[in-house]
Short mmCIF file of C-alpha atoms and ligand atoms in Angstrom, two decimals:
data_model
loop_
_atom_site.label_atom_id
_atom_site.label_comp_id
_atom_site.label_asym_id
_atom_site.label_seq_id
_atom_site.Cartn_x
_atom_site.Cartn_y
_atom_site.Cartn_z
CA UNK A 1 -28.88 -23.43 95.72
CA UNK A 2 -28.68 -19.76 96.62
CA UNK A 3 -28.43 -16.89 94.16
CA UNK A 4 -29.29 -12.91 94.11
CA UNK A 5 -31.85 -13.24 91.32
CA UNK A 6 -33.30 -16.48 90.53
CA UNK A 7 -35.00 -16.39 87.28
CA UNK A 8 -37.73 -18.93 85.41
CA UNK A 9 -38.19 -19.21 81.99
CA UNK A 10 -35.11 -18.94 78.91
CA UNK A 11 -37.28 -17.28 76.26
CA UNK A 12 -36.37 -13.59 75.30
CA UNK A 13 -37.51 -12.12 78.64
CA UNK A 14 -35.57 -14.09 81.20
CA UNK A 15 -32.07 -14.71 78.90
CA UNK A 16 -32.36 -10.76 78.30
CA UNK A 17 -32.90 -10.25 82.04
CA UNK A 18 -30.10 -12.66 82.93
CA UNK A 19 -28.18 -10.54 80.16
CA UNK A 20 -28.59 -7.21 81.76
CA UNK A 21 -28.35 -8.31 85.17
CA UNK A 22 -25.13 -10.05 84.50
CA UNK A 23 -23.76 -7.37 82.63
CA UNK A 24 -24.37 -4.92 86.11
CA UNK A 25 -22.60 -7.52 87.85
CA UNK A 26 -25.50 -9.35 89.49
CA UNK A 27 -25.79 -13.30 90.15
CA UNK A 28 -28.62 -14.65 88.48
CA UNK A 29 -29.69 -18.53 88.00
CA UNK A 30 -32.14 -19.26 84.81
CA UNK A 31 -33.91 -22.27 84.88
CA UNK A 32 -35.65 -23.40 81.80
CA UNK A 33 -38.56 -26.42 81.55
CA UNK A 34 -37.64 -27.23 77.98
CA UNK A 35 -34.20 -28.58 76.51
CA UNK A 36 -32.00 -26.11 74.71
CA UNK A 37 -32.86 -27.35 71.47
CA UNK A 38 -36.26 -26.81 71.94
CA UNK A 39 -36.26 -23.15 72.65
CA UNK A 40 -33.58 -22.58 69.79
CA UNK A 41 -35.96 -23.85 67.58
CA UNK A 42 -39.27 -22.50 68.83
CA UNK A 43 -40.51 -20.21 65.50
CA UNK A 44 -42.28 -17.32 66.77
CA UNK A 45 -42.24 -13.65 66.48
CA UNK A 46 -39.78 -12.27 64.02
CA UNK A 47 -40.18 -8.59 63.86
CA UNK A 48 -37.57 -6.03 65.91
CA UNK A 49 -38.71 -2.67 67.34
CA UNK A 50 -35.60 0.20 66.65
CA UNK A 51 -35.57 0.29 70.51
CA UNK A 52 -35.27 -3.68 70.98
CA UNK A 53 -32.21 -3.41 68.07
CA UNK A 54 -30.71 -1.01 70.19
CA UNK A 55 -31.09 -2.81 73.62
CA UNK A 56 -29.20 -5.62 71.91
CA UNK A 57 -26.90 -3.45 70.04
CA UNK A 58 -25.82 -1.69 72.97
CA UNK A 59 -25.16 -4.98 75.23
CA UNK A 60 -23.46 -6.80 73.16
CA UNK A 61 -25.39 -8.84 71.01
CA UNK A 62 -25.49 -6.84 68.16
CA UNK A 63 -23.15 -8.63 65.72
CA UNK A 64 -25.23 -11.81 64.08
CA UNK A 65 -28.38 -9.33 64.30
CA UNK A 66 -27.00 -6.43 62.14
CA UNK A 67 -25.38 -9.08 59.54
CA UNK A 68 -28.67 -11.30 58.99
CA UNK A 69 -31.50 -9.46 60.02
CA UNK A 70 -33.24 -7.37 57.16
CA UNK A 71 -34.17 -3.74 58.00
CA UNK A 72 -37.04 -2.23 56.84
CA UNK A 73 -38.09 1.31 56.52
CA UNK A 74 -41.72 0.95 55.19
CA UNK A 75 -44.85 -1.59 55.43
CA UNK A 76 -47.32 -2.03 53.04
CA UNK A 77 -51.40 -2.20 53.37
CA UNK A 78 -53.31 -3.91 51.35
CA UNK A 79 -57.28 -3.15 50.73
CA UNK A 80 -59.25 -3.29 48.00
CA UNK A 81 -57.24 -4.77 45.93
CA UNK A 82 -54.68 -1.73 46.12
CA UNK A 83 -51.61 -1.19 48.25
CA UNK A 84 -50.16 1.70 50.25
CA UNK A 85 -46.83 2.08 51.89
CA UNK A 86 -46.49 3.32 55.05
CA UNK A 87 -43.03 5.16 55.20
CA UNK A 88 -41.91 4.44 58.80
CA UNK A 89 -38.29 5.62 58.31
CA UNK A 90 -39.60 8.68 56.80
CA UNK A 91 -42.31 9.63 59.17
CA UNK A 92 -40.02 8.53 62.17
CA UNK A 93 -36.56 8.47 61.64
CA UNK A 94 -37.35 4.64 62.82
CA UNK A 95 -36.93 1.37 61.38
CA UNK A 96 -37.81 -2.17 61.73
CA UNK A 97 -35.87 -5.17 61.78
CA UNK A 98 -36.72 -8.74 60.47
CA UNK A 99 -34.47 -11.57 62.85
CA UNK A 100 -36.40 -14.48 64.30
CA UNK A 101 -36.84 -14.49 67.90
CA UNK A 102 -35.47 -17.99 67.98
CA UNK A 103 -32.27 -16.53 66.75
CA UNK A 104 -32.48 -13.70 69.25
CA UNK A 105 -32.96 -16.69 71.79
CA UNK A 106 -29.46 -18.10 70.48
CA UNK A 107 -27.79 -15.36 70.95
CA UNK A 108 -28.63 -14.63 74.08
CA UNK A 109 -28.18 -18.33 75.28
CA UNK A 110 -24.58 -18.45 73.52
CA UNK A 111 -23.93 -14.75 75.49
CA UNK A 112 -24.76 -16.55 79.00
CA UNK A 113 -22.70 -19.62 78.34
CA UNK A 114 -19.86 -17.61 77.35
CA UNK A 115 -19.86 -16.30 80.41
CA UNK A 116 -20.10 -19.27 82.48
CA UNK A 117 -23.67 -18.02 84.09
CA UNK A 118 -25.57 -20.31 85.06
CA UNK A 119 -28.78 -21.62 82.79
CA UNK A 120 -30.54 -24.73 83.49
CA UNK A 121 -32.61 -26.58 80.67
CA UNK A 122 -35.22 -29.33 81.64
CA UNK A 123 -35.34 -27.67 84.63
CA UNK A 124 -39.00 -27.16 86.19
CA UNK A 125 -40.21 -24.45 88.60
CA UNK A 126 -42.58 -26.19 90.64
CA UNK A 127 -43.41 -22.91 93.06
CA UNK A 128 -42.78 -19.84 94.41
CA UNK A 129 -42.81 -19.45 97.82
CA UNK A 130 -41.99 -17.22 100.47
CA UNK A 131 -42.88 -13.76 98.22
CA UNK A 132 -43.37 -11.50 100.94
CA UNK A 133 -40.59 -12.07 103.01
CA UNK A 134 -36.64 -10.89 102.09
CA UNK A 135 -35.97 -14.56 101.09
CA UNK A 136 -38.41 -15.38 97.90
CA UNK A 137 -37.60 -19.19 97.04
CA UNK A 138 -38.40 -21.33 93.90
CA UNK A 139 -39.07 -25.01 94.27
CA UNK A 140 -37.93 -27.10 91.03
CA UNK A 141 -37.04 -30.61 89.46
CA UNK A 142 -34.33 -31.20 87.56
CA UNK A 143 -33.20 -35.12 86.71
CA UNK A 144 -36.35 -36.14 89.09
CA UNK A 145 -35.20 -34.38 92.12
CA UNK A 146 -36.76 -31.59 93.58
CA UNK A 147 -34.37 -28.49 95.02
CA UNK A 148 -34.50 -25.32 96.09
CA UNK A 149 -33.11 -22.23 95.00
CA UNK A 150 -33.16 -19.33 97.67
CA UNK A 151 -33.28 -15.48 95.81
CA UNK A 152 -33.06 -11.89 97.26
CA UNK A 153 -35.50 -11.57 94.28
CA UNK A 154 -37.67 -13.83 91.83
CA UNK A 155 -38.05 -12.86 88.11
CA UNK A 156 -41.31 -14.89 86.52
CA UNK A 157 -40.69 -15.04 82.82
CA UNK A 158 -42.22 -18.37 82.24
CA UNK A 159 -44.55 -17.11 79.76
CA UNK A 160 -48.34 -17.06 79.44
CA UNK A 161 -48.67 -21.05 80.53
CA UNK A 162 -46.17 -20.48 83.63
CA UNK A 163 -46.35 -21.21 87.18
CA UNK A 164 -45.28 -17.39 88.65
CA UNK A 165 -48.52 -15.73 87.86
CA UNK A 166 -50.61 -18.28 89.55
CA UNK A 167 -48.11 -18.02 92.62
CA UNK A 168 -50.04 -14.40 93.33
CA UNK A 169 -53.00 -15.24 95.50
CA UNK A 170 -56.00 -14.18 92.62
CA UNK A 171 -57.35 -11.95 94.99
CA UNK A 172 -54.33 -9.42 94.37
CA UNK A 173 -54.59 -9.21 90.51
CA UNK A 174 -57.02 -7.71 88.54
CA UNK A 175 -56.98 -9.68 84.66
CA UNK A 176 -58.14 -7.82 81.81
CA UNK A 177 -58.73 -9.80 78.77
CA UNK A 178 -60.74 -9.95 75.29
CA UNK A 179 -60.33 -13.28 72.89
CA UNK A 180 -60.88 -12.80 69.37
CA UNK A 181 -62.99 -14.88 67.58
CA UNK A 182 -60.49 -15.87 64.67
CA UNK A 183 -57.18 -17.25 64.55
CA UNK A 184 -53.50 -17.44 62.76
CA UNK A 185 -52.71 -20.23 60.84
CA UNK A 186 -49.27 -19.59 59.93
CA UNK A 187 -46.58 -21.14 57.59
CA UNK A 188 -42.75 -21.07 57.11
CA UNK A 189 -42.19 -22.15 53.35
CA UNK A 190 -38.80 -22.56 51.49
CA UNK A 191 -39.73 -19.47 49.50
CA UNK A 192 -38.41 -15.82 48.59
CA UNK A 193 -40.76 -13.17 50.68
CA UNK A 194 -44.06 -11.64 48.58
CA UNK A 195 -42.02 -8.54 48.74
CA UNK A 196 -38.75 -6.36 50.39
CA UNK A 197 -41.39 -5.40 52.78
CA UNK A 198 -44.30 -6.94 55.18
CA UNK A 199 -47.77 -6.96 53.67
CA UNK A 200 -50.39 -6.62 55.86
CA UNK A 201 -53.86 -7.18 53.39
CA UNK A 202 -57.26 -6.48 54.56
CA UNK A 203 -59.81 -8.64 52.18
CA UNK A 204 -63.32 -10.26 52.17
CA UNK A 205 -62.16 -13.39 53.04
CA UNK A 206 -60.31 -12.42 55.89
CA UNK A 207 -56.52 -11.13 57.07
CA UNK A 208 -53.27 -12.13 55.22
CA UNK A 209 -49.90 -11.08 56.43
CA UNK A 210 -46.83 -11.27 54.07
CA UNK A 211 -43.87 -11.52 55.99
CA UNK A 212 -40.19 -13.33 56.17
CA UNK A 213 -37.61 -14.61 58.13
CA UNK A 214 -34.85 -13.97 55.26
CA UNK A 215 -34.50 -13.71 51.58
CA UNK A 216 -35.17 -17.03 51.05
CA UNK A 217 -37.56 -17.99 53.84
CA UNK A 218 -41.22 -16.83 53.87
CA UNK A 219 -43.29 -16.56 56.28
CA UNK A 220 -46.98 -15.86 56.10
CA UNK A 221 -50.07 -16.05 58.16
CA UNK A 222 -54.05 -16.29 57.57
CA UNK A 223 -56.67 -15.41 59.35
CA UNK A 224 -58.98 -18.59 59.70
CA UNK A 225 -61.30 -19.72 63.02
CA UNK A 226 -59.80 -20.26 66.25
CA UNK A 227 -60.52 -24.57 66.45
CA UNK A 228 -58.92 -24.60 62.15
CA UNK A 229 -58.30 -28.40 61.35
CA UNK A 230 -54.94 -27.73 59.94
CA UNK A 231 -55.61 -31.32 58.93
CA UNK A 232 -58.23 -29.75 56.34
CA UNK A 233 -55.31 -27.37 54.64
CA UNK A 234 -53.33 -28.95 52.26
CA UNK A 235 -50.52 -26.93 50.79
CA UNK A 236 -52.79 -25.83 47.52
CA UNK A 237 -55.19 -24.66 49.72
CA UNK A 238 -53.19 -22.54 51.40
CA UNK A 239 -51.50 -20.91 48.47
CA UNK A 240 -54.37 -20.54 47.00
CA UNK A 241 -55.94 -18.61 49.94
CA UNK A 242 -52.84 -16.41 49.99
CA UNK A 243 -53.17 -15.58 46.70
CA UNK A 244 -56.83 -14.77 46.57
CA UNK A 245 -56.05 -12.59 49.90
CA UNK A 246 -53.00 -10.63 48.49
CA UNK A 247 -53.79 -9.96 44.83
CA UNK A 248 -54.19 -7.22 43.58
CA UNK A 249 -57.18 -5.29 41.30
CA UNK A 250 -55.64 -7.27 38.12
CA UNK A 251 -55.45 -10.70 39.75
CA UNK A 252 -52.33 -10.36 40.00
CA UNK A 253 -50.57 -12.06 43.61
CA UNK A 254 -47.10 -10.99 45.00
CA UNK A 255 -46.89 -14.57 47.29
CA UNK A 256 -44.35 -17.14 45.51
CA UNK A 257 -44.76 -20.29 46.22
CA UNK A 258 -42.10 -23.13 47.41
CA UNK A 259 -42.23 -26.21 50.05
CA UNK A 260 -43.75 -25.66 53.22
CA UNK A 261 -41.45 -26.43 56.01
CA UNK A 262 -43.83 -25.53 58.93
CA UNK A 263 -47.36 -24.65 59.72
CA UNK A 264 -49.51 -23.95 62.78
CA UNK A 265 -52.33 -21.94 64.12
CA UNK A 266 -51.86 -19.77 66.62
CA UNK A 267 -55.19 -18.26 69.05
CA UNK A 268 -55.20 -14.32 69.36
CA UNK A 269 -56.35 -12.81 72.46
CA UNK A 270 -54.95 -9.65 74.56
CA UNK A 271 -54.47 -9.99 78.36
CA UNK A 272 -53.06 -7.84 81.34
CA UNK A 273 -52.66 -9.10 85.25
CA UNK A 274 -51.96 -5.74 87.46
CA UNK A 275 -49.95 -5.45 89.30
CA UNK A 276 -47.20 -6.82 87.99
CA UNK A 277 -45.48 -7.92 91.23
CA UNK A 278 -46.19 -9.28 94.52
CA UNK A 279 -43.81 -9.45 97.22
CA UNK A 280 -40.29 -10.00 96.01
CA UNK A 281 -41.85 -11.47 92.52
CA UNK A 282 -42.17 -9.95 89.64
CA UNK A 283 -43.44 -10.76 86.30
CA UNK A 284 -42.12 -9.84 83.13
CA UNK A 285 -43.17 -10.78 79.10
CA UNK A 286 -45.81 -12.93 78.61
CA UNK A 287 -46.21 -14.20 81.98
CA UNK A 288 -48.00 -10.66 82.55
CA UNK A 289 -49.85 -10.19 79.32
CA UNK A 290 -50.39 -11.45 75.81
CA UNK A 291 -50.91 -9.28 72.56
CA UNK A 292 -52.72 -10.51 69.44
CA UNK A 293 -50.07 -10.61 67.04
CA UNK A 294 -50.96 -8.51 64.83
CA UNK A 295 -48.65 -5.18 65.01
CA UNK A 296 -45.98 -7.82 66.27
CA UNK A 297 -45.66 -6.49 70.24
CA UNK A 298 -45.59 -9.64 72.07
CA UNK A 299 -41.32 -10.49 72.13
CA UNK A 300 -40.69 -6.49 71.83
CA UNK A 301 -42.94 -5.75 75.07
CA UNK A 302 -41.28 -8.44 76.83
CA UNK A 303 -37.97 -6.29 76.06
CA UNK A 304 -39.20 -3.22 77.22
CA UNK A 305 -40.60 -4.67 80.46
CA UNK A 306 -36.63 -6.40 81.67
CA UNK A 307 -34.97 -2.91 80.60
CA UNK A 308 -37.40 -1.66 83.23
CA UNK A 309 -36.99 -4.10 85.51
CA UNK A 310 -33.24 -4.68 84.85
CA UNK A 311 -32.48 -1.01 85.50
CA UNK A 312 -34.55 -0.94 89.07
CA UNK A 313 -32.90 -4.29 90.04
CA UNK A 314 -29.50 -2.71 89.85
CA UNK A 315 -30.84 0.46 91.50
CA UNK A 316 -31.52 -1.69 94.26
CA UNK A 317 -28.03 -3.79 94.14
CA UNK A 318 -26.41 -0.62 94.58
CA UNK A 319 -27.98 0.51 98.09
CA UNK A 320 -30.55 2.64 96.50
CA UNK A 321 -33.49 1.22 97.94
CA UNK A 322 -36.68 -0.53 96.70
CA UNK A 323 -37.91 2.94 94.78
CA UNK A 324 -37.58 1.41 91.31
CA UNK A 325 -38.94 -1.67 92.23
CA UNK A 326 -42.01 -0.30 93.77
CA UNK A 327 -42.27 1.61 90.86
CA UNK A 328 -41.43 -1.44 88.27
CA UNK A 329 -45.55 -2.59 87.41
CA UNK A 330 -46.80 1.00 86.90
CA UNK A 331 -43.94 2.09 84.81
CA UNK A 332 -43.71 -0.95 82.74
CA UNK A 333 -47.52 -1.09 82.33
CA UNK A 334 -47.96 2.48 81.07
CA UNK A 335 -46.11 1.37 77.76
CA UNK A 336 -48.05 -2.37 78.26
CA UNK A 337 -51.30 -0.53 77.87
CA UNK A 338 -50.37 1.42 74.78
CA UNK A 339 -48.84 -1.68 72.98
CA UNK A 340 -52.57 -3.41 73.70
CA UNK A 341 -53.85 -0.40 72.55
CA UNK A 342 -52.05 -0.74 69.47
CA UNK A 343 -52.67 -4.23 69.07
CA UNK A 344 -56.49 -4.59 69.47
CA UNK A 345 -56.44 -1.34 67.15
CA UNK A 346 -54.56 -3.25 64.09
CA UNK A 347 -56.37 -6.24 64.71
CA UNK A 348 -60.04 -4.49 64.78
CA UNK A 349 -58.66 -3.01 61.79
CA UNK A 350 -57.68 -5.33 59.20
CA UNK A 351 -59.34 -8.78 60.58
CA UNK A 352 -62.87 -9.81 58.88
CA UNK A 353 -65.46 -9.68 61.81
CA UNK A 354 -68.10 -12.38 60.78
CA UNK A 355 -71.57 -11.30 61.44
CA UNK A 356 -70.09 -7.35 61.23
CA UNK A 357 -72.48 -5.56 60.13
CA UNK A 358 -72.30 -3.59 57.08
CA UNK A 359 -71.74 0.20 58.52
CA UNK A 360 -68.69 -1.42 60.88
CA UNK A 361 -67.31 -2.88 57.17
CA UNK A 362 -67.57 0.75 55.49
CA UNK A 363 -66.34 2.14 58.73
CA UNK A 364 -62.92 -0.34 58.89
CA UNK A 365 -62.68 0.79 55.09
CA UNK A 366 -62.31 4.40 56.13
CA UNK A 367 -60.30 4.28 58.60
CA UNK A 368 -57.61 2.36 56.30
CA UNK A 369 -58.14 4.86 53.85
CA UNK A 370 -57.47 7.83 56.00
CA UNK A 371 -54.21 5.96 57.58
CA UNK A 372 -52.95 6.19 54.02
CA UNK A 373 -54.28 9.18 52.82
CA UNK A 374 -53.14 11.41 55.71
CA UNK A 375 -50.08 12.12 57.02
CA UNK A 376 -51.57 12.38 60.56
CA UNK A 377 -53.01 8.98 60.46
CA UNK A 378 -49.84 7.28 58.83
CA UNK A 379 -47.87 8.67 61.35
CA UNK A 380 -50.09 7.25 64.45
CA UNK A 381 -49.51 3.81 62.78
CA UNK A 382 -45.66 4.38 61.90
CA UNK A 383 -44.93 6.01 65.73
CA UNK A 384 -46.88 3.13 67.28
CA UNK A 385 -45.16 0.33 64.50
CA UNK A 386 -41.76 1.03 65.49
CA UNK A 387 -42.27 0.98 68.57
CA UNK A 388 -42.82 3.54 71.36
CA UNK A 389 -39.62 5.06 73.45
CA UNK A 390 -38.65 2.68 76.24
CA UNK A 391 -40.50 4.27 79.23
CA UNK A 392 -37.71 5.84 81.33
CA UNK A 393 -38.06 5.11 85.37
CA UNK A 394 -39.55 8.08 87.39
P1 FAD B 1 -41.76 -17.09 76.36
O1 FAD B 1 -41.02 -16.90 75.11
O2 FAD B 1 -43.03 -17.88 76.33
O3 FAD B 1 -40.74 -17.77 77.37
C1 FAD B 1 -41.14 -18.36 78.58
C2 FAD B 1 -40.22 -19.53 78.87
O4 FAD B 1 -40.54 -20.05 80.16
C3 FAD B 1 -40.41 -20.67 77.88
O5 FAD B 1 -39.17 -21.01 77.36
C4 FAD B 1 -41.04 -21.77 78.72
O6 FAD B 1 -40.64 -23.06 78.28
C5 FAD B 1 -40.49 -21.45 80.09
N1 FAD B 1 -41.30 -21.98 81.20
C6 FAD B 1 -42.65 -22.04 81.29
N2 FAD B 1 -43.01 -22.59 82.46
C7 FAD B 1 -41.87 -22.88 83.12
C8 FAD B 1 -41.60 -23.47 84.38
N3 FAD B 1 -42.59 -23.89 85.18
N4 FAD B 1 -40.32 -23.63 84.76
C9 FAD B 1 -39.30 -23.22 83.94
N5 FAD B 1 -39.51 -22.65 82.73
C10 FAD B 1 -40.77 -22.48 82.34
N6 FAD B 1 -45.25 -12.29 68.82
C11 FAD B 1 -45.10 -11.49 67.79
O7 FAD B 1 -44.78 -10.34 68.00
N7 FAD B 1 -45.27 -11.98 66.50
C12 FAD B 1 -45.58 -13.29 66.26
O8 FAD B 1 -45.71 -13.71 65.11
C13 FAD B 1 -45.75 -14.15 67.34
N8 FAD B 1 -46.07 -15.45 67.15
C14 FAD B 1 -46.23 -16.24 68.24
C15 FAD B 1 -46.58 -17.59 68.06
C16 FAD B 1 -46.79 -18.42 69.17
C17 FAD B 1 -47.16 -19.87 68.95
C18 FAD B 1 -46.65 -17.88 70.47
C19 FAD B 1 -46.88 -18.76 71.69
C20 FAD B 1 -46.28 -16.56 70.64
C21 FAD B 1 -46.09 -15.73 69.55
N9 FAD B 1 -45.73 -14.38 69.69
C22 FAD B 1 -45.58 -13.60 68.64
C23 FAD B 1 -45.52 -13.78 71.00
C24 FAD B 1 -44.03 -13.76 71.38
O9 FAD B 1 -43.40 -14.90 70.88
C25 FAD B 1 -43.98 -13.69 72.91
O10 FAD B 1 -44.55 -12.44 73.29
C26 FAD B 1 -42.58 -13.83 73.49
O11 FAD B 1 -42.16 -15.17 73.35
C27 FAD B 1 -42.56 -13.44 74.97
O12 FAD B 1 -41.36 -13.81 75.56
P2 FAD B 1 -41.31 -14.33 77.05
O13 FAD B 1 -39.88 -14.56 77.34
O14 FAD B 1 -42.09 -13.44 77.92
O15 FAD B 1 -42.11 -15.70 77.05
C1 DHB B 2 -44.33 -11.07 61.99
C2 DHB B 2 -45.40 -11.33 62.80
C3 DHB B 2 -46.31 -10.33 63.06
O1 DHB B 2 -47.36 -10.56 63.85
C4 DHB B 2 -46.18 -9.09 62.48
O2 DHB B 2 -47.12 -8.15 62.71
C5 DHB B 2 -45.09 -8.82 61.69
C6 DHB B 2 -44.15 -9.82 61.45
C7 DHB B 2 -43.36 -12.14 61.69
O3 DHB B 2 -43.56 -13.27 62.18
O4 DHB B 2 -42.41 -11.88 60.93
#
């Protein structure tokens, strides 16, 4: 099989890349280790950067996104029993938008099909070889039968558990990483939301995040340890911990309560490989870092590295040489490292740090109470929230 970008992995980096390239009139081939109803149904992040709204807007895929997916101009923070809102739209001119990535993911698959491109499900990259020469080339199984598909270039957006990354001889990448020592446990529940807007609430007994997926689906997370028995939380435990987490001064909690429908913990850690390329591979989303989730970066970064990418892949298509490419891991990773920045930052922020000691406690307390009290501080949060401006390519 031969093709002008061959491309692994169908979650929002490689279908958006696919997308993009497509759109610029470039062959691409996804391939994709999981059936189709798998990665429809995968629940994962759920919050939209302005900039990843208008990416989609802008190619197409606007239409299902700006009928279901709820925009939001504030957030709220929660300490001490009091909240504050953050005005995002007002401090920025920016908003937010709540729509699953899994439904992002739909679209995006429904976009390729529609255009007869081709996407492969159950179909696993085995390696990739041949990175420094002209001819990159991805082994893979599909139906127990191992092919080849030849590529001018290779896009690895398997994610953080791919095979791309590990096709870079270690030697060439420097990893930076830091693993928290706490954990998500999160839960989808038949529900209305605590509130029109995301509660983050910093408390005693650790993080709580108030979110949703619409106006009847809630979705909500707790900090807990990283190895959490889910086993060991039945449902009234859970509410229970949301409420104690979220209420306010009077005892009184936003959360409403309804059937749980899902539940999982997920690990937090951040993590960077530079560069972000080798040869006539590059890496893109996940596959090249991870963001704790708090802040919600991980599916909007992986956006903002294939409009990079996308845009120096076409540069190249059109006989403008390798210049964007070359330039493709630096660029992307200048926004990368703010994102991290911002993510470690709201994490170190609002997460209980066992064995803290008491001046860090007092210290997380002020720093909260200046982001709400200022409008300096507020607007470092809201800038960084919404999402920084896609970098543009030197
Ligand atoms: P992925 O979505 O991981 O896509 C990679 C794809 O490659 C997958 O479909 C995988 O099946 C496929 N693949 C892997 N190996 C191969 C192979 N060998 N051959 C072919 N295909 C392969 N972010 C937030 O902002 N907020 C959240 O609440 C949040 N929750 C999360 C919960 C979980 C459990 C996880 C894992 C992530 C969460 N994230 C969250 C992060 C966010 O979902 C990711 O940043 C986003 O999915 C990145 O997109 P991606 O396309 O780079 O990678
Ligand atoms: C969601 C997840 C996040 O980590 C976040 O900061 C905001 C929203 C969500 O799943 O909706």
């Amino acid at each position: 099989m031969r093709t002008q970008v061959g491309i692994v992995g169908a979650g929002p980096a490689g279908l958006l890349l696919g997308h993009l390239l497509h759109r610029a009139g470039i062959e691409t081939v996804v391939l994709e280790v999981r059936p189709r109803a798998h990665v429809e149904a995968r629940i994962r992040a759920g919050l939209l950067e302005q900039g990843t709204v208008d990416v989609l807007t802008a190619t197409g895929l606007g239409d299902r996104l700006h009928r279901e997916g709820l925009v939001h101009e504030g957030i709220e923070l929660r300490f001490d029993g009091e909240g504050h809102r953050i005005d995002l739209a007002g401090l920025t001119g920016k908003r937010v938008t709540i729509y699953g990535q899994q439904e992002v993911v739909k679209d995006l698959i429904a976009a390729r099909l529609a255009a007869g491109a081709p996407l492969l499900f159950e179909a696993e990259g085995l390696a990739a070889q041949d990175l420094d020469t002209e001819r990159p080339r991805l082994t893979f199984r599909q139906d127990g039968r191992e092919q080849v598909l030849d590529c001018d270039i290779l896009a690895g957006c398997d994610g953080f558990h791919g095979i791309c990354r590990d096709a870079i001889p270690a030697g060439l990448l420097r990893t930076y990483e830091r693993i928290y020592p706490f954990a998500w446990l999160g839960i989808l529940a038949a529900a209305p939301p605590a509130s029109h807007e995301l509660i983050y609430a910093r408390h005693e007994r650790g993080f709580a995040l108030a979110t949703m997926r619409s106006n009847s689906l809630a979705r909500h997370y707790l900090q807990c340890r990283p190895e959490e028995d889910l086993a060991a939380w039945s449902d009234d435990r859970i509410w229970a911990e949301l409420h104690a987490r979220m209420a306010g001064r009077d005892g009184a909690s936003p959360i409403k309560e309804g059937p749980i429908l899902q539940r999982g913990v997920t690990a937090m850690r951040s993590f960077v490989v530079e560069p972000m390329r080798q040869g006539r591979l590059f890496l893109a989303g996940d596959a090249a870092h991870i963001v704790p989730p708090t802040g919600a970066k991980g599916m909007n970064l992986a956006v903002a590295d294939v409009v990079v990418l996308a845009r120096a892949i076409e540069a190249w298509h059109r006989g403008r040489g390798m210049a964007l490419l070359d330039a493709y891991s630096s660029t992307a990773l200048r926004r990368i490292w703010k994102a991290q920045r911002f993510s470690w930052w709201m994490t170190s922020l609002l997460h209980r740090f066992d064995g803290g000691d008491p001046f860090e406690h007092k210290v997380q307390l002020a720093e909260l109470d200046y982001i709400c009290r200022s409008a300096a501080g507020a607007l470092t949060l809201a800038e960084n929230y919404v999402g920084l401006p896609l970098e543009a390519a030197p």
